[in-house]
Coordinates of C-alpha atoms and ligand atoms in Angstrom, one line a residue:
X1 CA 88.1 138.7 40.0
X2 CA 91.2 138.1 38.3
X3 CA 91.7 135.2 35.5
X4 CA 94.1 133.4 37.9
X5 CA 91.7 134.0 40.9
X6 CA 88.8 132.4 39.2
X7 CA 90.5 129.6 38.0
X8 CA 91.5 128.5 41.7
X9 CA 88.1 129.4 42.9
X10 CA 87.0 127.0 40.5
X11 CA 89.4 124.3 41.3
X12 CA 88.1 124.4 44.8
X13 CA 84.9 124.3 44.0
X14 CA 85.2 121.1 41.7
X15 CA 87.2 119.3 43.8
X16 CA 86.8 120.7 47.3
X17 CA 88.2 117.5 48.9
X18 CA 91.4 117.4 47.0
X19 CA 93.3 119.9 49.9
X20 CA 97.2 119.2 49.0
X21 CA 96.2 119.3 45.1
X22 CA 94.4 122.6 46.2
X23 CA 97.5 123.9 48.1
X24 CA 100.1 123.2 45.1
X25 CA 97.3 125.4 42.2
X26 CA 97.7 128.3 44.5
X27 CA 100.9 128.5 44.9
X28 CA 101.9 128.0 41.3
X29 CA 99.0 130.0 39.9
X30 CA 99.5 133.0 42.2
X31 CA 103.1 133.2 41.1
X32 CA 101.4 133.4 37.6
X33 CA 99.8 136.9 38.1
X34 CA 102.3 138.5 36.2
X35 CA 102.2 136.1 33.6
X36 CA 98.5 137.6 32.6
X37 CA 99.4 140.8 31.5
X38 CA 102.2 139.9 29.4
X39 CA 100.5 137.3 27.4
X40 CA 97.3 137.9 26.4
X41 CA 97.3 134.8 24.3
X42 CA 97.1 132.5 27.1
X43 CA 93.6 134.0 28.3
X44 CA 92.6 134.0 25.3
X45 CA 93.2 130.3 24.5
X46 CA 92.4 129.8 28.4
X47 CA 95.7 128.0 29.0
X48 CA 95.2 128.7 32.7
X49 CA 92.4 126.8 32.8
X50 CA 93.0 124.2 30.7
X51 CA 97.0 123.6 32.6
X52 CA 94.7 122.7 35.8
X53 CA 92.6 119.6 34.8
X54 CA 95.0 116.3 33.8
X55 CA 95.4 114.9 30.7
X56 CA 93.7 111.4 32.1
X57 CA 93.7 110.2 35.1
X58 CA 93.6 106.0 35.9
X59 CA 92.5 104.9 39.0
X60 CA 92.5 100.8 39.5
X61 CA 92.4 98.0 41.6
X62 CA 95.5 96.1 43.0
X63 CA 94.7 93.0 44.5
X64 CA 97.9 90.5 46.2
X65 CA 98.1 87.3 48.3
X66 CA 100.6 88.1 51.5
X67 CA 102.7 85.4 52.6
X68 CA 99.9 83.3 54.3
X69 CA 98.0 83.4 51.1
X70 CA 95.6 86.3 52.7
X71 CA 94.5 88.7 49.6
X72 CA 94.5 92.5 50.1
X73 CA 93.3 95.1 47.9
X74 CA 95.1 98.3 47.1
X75 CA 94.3 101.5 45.0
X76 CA 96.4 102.4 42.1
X77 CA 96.8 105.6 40.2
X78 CA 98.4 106.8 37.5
X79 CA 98.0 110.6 36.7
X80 CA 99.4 111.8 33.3
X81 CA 98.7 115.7 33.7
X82 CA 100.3 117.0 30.6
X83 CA 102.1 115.9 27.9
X84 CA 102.6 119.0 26.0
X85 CA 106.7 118.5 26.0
X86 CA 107.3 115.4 26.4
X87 CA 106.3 111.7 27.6
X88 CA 104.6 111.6 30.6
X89 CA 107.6 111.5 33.5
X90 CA 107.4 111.2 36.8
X91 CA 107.5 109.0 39.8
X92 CA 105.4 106.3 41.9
X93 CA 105.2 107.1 45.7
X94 CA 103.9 103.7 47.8
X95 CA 102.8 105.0 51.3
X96 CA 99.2 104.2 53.2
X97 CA 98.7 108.3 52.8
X98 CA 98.3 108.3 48.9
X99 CA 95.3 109.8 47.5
X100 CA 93.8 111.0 44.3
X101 CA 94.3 114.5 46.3
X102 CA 98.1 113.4 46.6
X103 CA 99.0 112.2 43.3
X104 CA 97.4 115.0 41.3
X105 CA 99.8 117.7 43.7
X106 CA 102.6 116.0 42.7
X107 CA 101.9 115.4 38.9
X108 CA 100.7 118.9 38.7
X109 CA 104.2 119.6 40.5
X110 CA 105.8 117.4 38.1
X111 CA 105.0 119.7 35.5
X112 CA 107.0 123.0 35.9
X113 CA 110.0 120.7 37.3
X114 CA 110.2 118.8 34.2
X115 CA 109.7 121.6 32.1
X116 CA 112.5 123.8 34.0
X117 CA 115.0 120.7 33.4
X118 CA 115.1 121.7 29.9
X119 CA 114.8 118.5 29.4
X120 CA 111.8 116.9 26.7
X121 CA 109.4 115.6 29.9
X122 CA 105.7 116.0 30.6
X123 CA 104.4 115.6 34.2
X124 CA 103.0 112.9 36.0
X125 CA 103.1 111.0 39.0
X126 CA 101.5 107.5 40.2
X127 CA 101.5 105.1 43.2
X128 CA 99.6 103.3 45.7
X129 CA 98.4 103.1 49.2
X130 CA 99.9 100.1 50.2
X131 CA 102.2 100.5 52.8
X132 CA 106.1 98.7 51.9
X133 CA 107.1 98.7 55.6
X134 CA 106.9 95.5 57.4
X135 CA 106.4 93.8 54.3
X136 CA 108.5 90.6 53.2
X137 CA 110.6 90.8 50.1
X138 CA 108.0 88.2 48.4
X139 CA 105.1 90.4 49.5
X140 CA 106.7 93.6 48.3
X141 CA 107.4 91.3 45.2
X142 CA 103.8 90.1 44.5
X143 CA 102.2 93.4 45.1
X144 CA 104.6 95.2 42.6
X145 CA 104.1 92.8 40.0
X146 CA 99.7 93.3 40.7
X147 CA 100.7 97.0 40.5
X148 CA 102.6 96.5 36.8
X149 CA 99.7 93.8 35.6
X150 CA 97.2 96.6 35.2
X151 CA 100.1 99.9 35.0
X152 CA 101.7 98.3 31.8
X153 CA 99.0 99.0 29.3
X154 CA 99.0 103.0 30.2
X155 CA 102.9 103.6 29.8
X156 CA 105.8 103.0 27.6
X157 CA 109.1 104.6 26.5
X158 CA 107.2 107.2 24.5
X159 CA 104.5 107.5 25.9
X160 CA 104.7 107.7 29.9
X161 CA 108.1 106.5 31.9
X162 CA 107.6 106.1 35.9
X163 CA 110.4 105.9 38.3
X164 CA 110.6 106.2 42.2
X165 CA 109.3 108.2 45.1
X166 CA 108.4 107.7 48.8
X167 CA 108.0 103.7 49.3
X168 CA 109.7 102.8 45.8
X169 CA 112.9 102.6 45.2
X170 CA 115.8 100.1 43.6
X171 CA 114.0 97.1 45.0
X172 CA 110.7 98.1 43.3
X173 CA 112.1 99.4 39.9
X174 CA 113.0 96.0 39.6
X175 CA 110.2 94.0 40.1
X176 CA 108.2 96.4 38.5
X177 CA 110.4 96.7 35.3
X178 CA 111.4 92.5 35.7
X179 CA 107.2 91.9 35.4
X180 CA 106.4 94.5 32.3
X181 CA 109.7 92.9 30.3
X182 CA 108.0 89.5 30.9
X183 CA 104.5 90.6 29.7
X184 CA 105.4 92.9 27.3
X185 CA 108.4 91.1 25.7
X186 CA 110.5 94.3 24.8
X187 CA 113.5 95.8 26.9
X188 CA 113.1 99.3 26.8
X189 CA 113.5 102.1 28.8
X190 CA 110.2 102.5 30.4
X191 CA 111.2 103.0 34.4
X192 CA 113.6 104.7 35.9
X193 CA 116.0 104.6 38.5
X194 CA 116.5 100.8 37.1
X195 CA 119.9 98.7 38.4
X196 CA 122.4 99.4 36.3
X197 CA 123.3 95.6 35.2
X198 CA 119.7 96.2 33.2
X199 CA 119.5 100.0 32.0
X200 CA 119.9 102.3 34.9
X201 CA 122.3 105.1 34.8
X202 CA 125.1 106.1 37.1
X203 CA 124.6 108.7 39.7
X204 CA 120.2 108.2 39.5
X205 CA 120.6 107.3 43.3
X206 CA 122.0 110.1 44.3
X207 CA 120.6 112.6 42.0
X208 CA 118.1 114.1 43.9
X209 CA 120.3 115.2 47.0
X210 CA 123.3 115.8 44.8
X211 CA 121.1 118.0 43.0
X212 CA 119.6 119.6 45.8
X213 CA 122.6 120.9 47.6
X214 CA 123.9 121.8 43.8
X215 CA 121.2 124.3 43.6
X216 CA 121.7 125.4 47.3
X217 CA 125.4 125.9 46.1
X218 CA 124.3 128.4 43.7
X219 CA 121.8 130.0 46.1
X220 CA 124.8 130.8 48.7
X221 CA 126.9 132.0 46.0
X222 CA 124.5 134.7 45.3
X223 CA 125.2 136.3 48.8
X224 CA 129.1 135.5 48.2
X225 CA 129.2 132.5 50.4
X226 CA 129.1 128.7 49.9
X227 CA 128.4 125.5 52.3
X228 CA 131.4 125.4 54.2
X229 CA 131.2 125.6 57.8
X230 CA 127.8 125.6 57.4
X231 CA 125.1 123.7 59.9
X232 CA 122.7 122.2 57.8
X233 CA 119.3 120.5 59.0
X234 CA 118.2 117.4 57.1
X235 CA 114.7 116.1 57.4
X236 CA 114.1 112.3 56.4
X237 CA 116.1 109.2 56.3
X238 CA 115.6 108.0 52.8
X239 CA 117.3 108.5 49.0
X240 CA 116.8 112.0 49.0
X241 CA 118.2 112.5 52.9
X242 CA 121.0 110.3 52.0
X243 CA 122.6 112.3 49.4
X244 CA 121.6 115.3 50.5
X245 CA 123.9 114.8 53.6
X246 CA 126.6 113.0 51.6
X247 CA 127.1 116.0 49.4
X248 CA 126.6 118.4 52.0
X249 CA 129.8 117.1 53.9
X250 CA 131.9 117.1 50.5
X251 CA 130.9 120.5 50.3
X252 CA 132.2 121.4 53.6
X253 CA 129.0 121.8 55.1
X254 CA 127.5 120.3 58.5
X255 CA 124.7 117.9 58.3
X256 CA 123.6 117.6 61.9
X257 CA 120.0 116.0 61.8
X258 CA 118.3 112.9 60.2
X259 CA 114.7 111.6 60.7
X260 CA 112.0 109.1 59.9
X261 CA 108.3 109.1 60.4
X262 CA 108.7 107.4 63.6
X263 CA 110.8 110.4 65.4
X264 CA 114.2 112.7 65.1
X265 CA 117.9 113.2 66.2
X266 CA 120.1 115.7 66.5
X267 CA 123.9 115.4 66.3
X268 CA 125.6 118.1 67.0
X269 CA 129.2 117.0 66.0
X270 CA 128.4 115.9 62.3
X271 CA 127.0 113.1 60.4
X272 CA 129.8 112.1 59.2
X273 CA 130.7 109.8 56.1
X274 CA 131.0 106.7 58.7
X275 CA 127.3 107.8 60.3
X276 CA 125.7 108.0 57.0
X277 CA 127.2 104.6 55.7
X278 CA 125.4 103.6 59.2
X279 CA 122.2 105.1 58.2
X280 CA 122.4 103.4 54.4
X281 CA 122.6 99.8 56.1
X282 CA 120.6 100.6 58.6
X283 CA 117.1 102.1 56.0
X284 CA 118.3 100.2 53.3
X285 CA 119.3 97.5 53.9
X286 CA 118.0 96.4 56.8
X287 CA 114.9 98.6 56.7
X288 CA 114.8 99.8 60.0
X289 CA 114.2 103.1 62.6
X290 CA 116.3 106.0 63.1
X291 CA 116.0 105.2 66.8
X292 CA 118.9 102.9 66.4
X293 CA 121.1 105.8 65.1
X294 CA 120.3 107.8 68.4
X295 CA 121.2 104.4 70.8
X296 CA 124.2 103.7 68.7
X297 CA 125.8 107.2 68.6
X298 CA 124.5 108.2 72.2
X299 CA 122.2 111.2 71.2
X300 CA 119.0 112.1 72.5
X301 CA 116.0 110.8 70.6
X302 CA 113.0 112.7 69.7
X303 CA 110.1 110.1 69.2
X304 CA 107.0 111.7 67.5
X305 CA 109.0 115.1 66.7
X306 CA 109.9 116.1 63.0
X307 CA 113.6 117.6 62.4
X308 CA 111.1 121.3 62.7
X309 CA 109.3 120.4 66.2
X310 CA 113.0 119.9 68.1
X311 CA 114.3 122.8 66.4
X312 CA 111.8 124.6 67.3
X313 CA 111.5 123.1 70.9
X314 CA 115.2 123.1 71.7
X315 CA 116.0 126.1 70.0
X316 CA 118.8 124.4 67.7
X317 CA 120.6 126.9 65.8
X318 CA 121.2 125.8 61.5
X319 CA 122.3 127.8 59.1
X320 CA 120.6 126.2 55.9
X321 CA 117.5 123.7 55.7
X322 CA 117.2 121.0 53.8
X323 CA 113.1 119.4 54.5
X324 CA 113.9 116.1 52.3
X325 CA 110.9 113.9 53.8
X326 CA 107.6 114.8 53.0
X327 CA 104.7 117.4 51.9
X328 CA 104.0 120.2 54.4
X329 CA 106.4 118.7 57.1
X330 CA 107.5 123.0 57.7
X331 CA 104.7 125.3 58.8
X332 CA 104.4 128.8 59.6
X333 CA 105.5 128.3 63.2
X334 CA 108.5 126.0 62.5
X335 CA 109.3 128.3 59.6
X336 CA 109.4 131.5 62.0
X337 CA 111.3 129.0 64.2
X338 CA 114.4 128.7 61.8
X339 CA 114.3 131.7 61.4
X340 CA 115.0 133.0 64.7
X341 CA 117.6 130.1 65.1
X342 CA 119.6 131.5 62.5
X343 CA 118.1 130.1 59.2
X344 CA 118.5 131.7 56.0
X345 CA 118.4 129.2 53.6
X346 CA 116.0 126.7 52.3
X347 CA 116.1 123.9 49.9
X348 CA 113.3 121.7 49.6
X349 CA 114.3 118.1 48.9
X350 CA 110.9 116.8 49.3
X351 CA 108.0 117.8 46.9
X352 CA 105.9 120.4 48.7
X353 CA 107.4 120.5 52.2
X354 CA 105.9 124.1 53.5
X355 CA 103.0 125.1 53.5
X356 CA 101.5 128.2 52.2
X357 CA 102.3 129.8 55.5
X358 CA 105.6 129.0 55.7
X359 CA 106.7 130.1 52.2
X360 CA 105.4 133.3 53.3
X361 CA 107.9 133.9 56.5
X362 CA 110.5 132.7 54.1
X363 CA 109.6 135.8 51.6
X364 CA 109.3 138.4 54.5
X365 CA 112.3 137.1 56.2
X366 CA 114.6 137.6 52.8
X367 CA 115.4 133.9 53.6
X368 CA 117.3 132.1 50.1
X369 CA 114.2 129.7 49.0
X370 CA 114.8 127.3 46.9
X371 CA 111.3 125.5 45.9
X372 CA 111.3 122.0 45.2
X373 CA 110.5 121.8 41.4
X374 CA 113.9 124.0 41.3
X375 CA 115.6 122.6 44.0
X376 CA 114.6 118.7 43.3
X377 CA 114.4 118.5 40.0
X378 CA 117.9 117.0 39.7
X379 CA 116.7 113.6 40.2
X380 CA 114.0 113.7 37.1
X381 CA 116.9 115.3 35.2
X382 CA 119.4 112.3 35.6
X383 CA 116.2 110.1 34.9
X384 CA 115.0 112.3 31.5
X385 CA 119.7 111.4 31.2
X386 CA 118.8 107.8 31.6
X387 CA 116.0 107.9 29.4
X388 CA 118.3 109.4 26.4
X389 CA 121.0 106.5 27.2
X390 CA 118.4 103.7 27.2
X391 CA 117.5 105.5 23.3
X392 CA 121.2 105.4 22.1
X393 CA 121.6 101.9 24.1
X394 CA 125.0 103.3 26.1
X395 CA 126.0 103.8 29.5
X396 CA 127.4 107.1 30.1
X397 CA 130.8 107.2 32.6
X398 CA 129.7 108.4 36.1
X399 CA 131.7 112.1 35.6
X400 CA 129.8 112.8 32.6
X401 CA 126.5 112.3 34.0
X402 CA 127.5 114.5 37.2
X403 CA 128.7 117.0 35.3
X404 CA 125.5 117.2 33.3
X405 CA 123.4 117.7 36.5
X406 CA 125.6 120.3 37.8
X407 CA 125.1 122.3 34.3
X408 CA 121.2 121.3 34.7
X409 CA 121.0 122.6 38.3
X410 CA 122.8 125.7 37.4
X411 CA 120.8 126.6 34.4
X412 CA 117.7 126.0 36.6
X413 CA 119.1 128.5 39.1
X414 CA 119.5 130.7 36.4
X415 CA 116.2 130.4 34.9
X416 CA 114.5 130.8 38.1
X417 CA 116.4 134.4 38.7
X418 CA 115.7 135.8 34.9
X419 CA 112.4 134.8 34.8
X420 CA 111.8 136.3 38.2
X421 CA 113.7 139.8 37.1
X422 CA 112.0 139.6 33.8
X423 CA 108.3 139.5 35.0
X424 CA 109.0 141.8 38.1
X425 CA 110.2 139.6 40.9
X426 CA 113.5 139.9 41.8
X427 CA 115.0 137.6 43.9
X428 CA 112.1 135.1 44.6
X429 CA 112.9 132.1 43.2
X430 CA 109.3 130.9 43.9
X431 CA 107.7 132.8 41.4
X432 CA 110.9 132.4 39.2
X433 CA 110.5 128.6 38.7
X434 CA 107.3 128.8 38.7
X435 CA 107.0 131.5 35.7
X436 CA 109.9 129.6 33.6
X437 CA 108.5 126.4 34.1
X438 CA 105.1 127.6 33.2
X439 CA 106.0 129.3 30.0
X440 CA 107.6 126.4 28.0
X441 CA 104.7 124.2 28.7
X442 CA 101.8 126.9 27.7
X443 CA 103.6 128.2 24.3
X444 CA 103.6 123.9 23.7
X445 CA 100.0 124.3 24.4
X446 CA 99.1 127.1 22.2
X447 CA 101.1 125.8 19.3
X448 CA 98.6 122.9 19.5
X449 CA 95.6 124.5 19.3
X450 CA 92.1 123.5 20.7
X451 CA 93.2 119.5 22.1
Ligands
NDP501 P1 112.2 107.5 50.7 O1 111.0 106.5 50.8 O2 113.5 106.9 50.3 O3 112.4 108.2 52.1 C1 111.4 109.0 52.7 C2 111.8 109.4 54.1 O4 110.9 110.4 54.6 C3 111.9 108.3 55.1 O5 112.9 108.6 56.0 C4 110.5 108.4 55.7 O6 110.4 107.8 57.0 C5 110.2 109.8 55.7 N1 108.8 110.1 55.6 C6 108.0 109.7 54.6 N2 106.7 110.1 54.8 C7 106.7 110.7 56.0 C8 105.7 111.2 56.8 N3 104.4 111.2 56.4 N4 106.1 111.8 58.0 C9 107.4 111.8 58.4 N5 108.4 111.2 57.7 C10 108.1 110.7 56.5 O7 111.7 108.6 49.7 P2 112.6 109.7 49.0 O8 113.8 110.1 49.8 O9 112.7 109.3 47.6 O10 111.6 110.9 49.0 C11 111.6 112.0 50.0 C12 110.9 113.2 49.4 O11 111.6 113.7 48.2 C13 109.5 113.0 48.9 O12 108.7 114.2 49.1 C14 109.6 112.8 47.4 O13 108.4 113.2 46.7 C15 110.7 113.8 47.1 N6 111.5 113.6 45.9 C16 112.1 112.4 45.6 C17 112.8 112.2 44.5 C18 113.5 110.9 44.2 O14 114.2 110.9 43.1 N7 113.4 109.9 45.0 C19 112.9 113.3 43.5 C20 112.3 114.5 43.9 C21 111.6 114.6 45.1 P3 110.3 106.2 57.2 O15 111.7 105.6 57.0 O16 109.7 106.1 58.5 O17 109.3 105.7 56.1
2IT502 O1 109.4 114.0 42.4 C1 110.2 113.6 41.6 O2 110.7 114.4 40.8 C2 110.6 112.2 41.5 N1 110.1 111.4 42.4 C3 111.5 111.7 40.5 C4 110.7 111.4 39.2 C5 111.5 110.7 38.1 O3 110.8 110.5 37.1 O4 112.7 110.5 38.2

């Protein structure tokens, strides 16, 4: 069996339960195949091995009084999976789903994606399974402040900086970073994605998406074309979705569907500028259902169905897809799907939204795949940005902070591509990212030695 090989049977067999963590090792380690052969110094100093158990992980309780003074009790984590380049970085996902399974996906994840930023950040990720929706403001309030009351003694500005993810977003960063200020008594630069009256940095909203279609940009251009005209199919209703489709129609491009985890819609004509202020007010700001998008435009609602089910079932024809909601929302049927609707480009948005299956009708369809630690990473870049601001204690003008992500996206395009030439993949940005993101972090690790 091969060194790569054994170390995923072994993953599997310590931790047969963890399925999504189990799922993110082999796609990033069978990327690394090539890896083997070129650096024998890595085997030797068994960096595969070591680059698959985390650092530490914290696991605690999270107890909070709802408004009628009932108490609940929720589970946090914290993993910090490795710190060879950088503080821990990463964000915190609130969502009933969340599982040790779940978080240790995404900090493993977070890895390679930080690393590719270029950008001095080790991966992590943390969160709860409490669930935000239906919650008051107070409540919301009370449990993020519980959360912080045990998180603040494992992070700091050095040491391990959280930000947002599914469930936490402007609203949470500030209770969050409101309740360690109090306790800690310092005002540093320990969250991301903070307001910008205390810290936060211009263009961290829309980083993500902006980044996204940035990197999508650069995928097109590679076959000589770029967005416009395009029809694009966006999954998801939150940050990510938002500026995904924003930048998408400044581009030229068509966004022409929007989801939550209630059900999807499909509009035909365009989501245009006026529709997506629509769909800011109506998630958040008001926090509520895509429904009301599809009774106030007069489109046909898809309750139950993903964005991939009704393109599937209705045969929609899209040119490029953007899955921006959540892990393995694309499987090997709706990826054979957009295919034969036309499909043939992917950017992932969301962390891990096909599965194993999918990725591989992708690769035999010669469809441009853009893989979320490439094709996301724009909104840990503008954080690892906000981070360097909080240090020099400025506020950099919006342009400037644009422009850097568009550099960042565009050297992660093209470290994707030479590290997929360079170690006999051409073309397959999977491996690419995977490969340069990899390298960085096990050279860090070998300089260490045996810790
Ligand atoms: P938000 O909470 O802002 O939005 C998430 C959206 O996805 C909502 O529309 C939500 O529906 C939908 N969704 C969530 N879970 C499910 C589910 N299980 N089934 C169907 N729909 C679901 O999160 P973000 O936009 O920040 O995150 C979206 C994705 O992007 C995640 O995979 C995240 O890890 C990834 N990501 C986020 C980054 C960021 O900076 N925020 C950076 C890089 C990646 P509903 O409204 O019903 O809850
Ligand atoms: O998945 C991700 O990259 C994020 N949720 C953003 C992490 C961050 O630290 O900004």
């Amino acid at each position: 069996m091969s060194v790569i090989q054994d170390v995923i049977a072994k993953v599997k067999e310590k931790d047969p339960e963890q399925k999504e963590f189990i799922q993110a090792v082999t796609e990033v380690l069978t990327t690394l195949e090539p890896t083997v052969e070129k650096h024998p110094e890595f085997v030797k100093a068994k960096i595969y091995e070591r680059i698959v158990e985390p650092d530490r992980v914290v696991m605690f309780r999270v107890p909070w009084e709802d408004d009628k003074g009932e108490i609940h009790v929720n589970r946090g984590f914290r993993v910090q999976f490795n710190g060879a380049i950088g503080p821990y970085k990463g964000g915190l996902r609130f969502h009933p789903s969340v599982n040790l399974s779940i978080i240790k996906f995404l900090g493993f994840e977070q890895i390679f994606k930080n690393s590719l930023t270029g950008l001095a950040m080790g991966g992590a990720k943390g969160g709860s399974d409490f669930d935000p929706k239906g919650k008051s403001d107070r409540e919301v309030m009370r449990f993020c402040y519980a959360f912080m009351r045990e998180l603040f003694r494992h992070i700091g500005p050095d040491t391990d900086v959280p930000a947002g993810d599914i469930g936490v977003g402007g609203r949470e960063i500030g209770y969050m970073y409101g309740y360690y200020k109090k306790i800690v008594n310092e005002h540093t630069g320990v969250l991301t994605g903070k307001g910008l009256e205390y810290g936060g940095s211009l263009i961290r909203p829309e980083a993500t998406g902006y980044g996204l279609v940035y990197f999508v940009h650069e995928m097109l251009a590679t076959r000589g074309t770029d967005l416009r005209g395009k029809k694009v199919a966006v999954s998801g209703a939150g940050n990510v979705a938002q500026y995904a489709i924003e930048k998408v129609n400044q581009l030229g491009g068509k966004a022409i569907t929007v989801s939550d985890s209630s059900g999807a819609v499909v509009d035909e004509a365009g989501i245009t500028p006026d529709k997506l202020a629509f769909i800011m007010e109506l998630k958040n700001v008001r926090r509520g259902r895509i429904k009301e998008y599809a009774e106030k435009y007069n489109l046909p609602y898809y309750e139950g169905k993903s964005v991939w089910d009704v393109i599937k079932e209705q045969g929609v024809k899209v040119d490029i897809a953007l899955p921006c909601a959540t892990q393995n929302e694309i499987n090997g049927e709706h990826a054979q799907a957009l295919v034969n609707n036309g499909c043939f480009c992917v950017g992932e948005g969301a962390n891990m939204p096909s599965t194993l299956d999918a990725i591989k009708i992708y690769l035999d369809n010669n469809v441009l795949y853009g893989p979320a630690k490439a094709a996301n990473a724009g909104g840990v870049a503008v954080s690892g940005l906000e981070m360097a601001q909080n240090s020099q204690r400025l506020s950099w003008p919006r342009e400037k902070v644009d422009e850097e992500l568009q550099k960042i996206m565009k050297n992660i395009h093209k470290a994707a591509l030479d590290a997929a030439e360079t170690y006999g993949q051409k073309g397959n940005y999977l491996a690419g990212a995977n490969i340069a993101g990899f390298i960085k972090v096990a050279k860090a690790m070998l300089a260490f030695g045996v810790v």
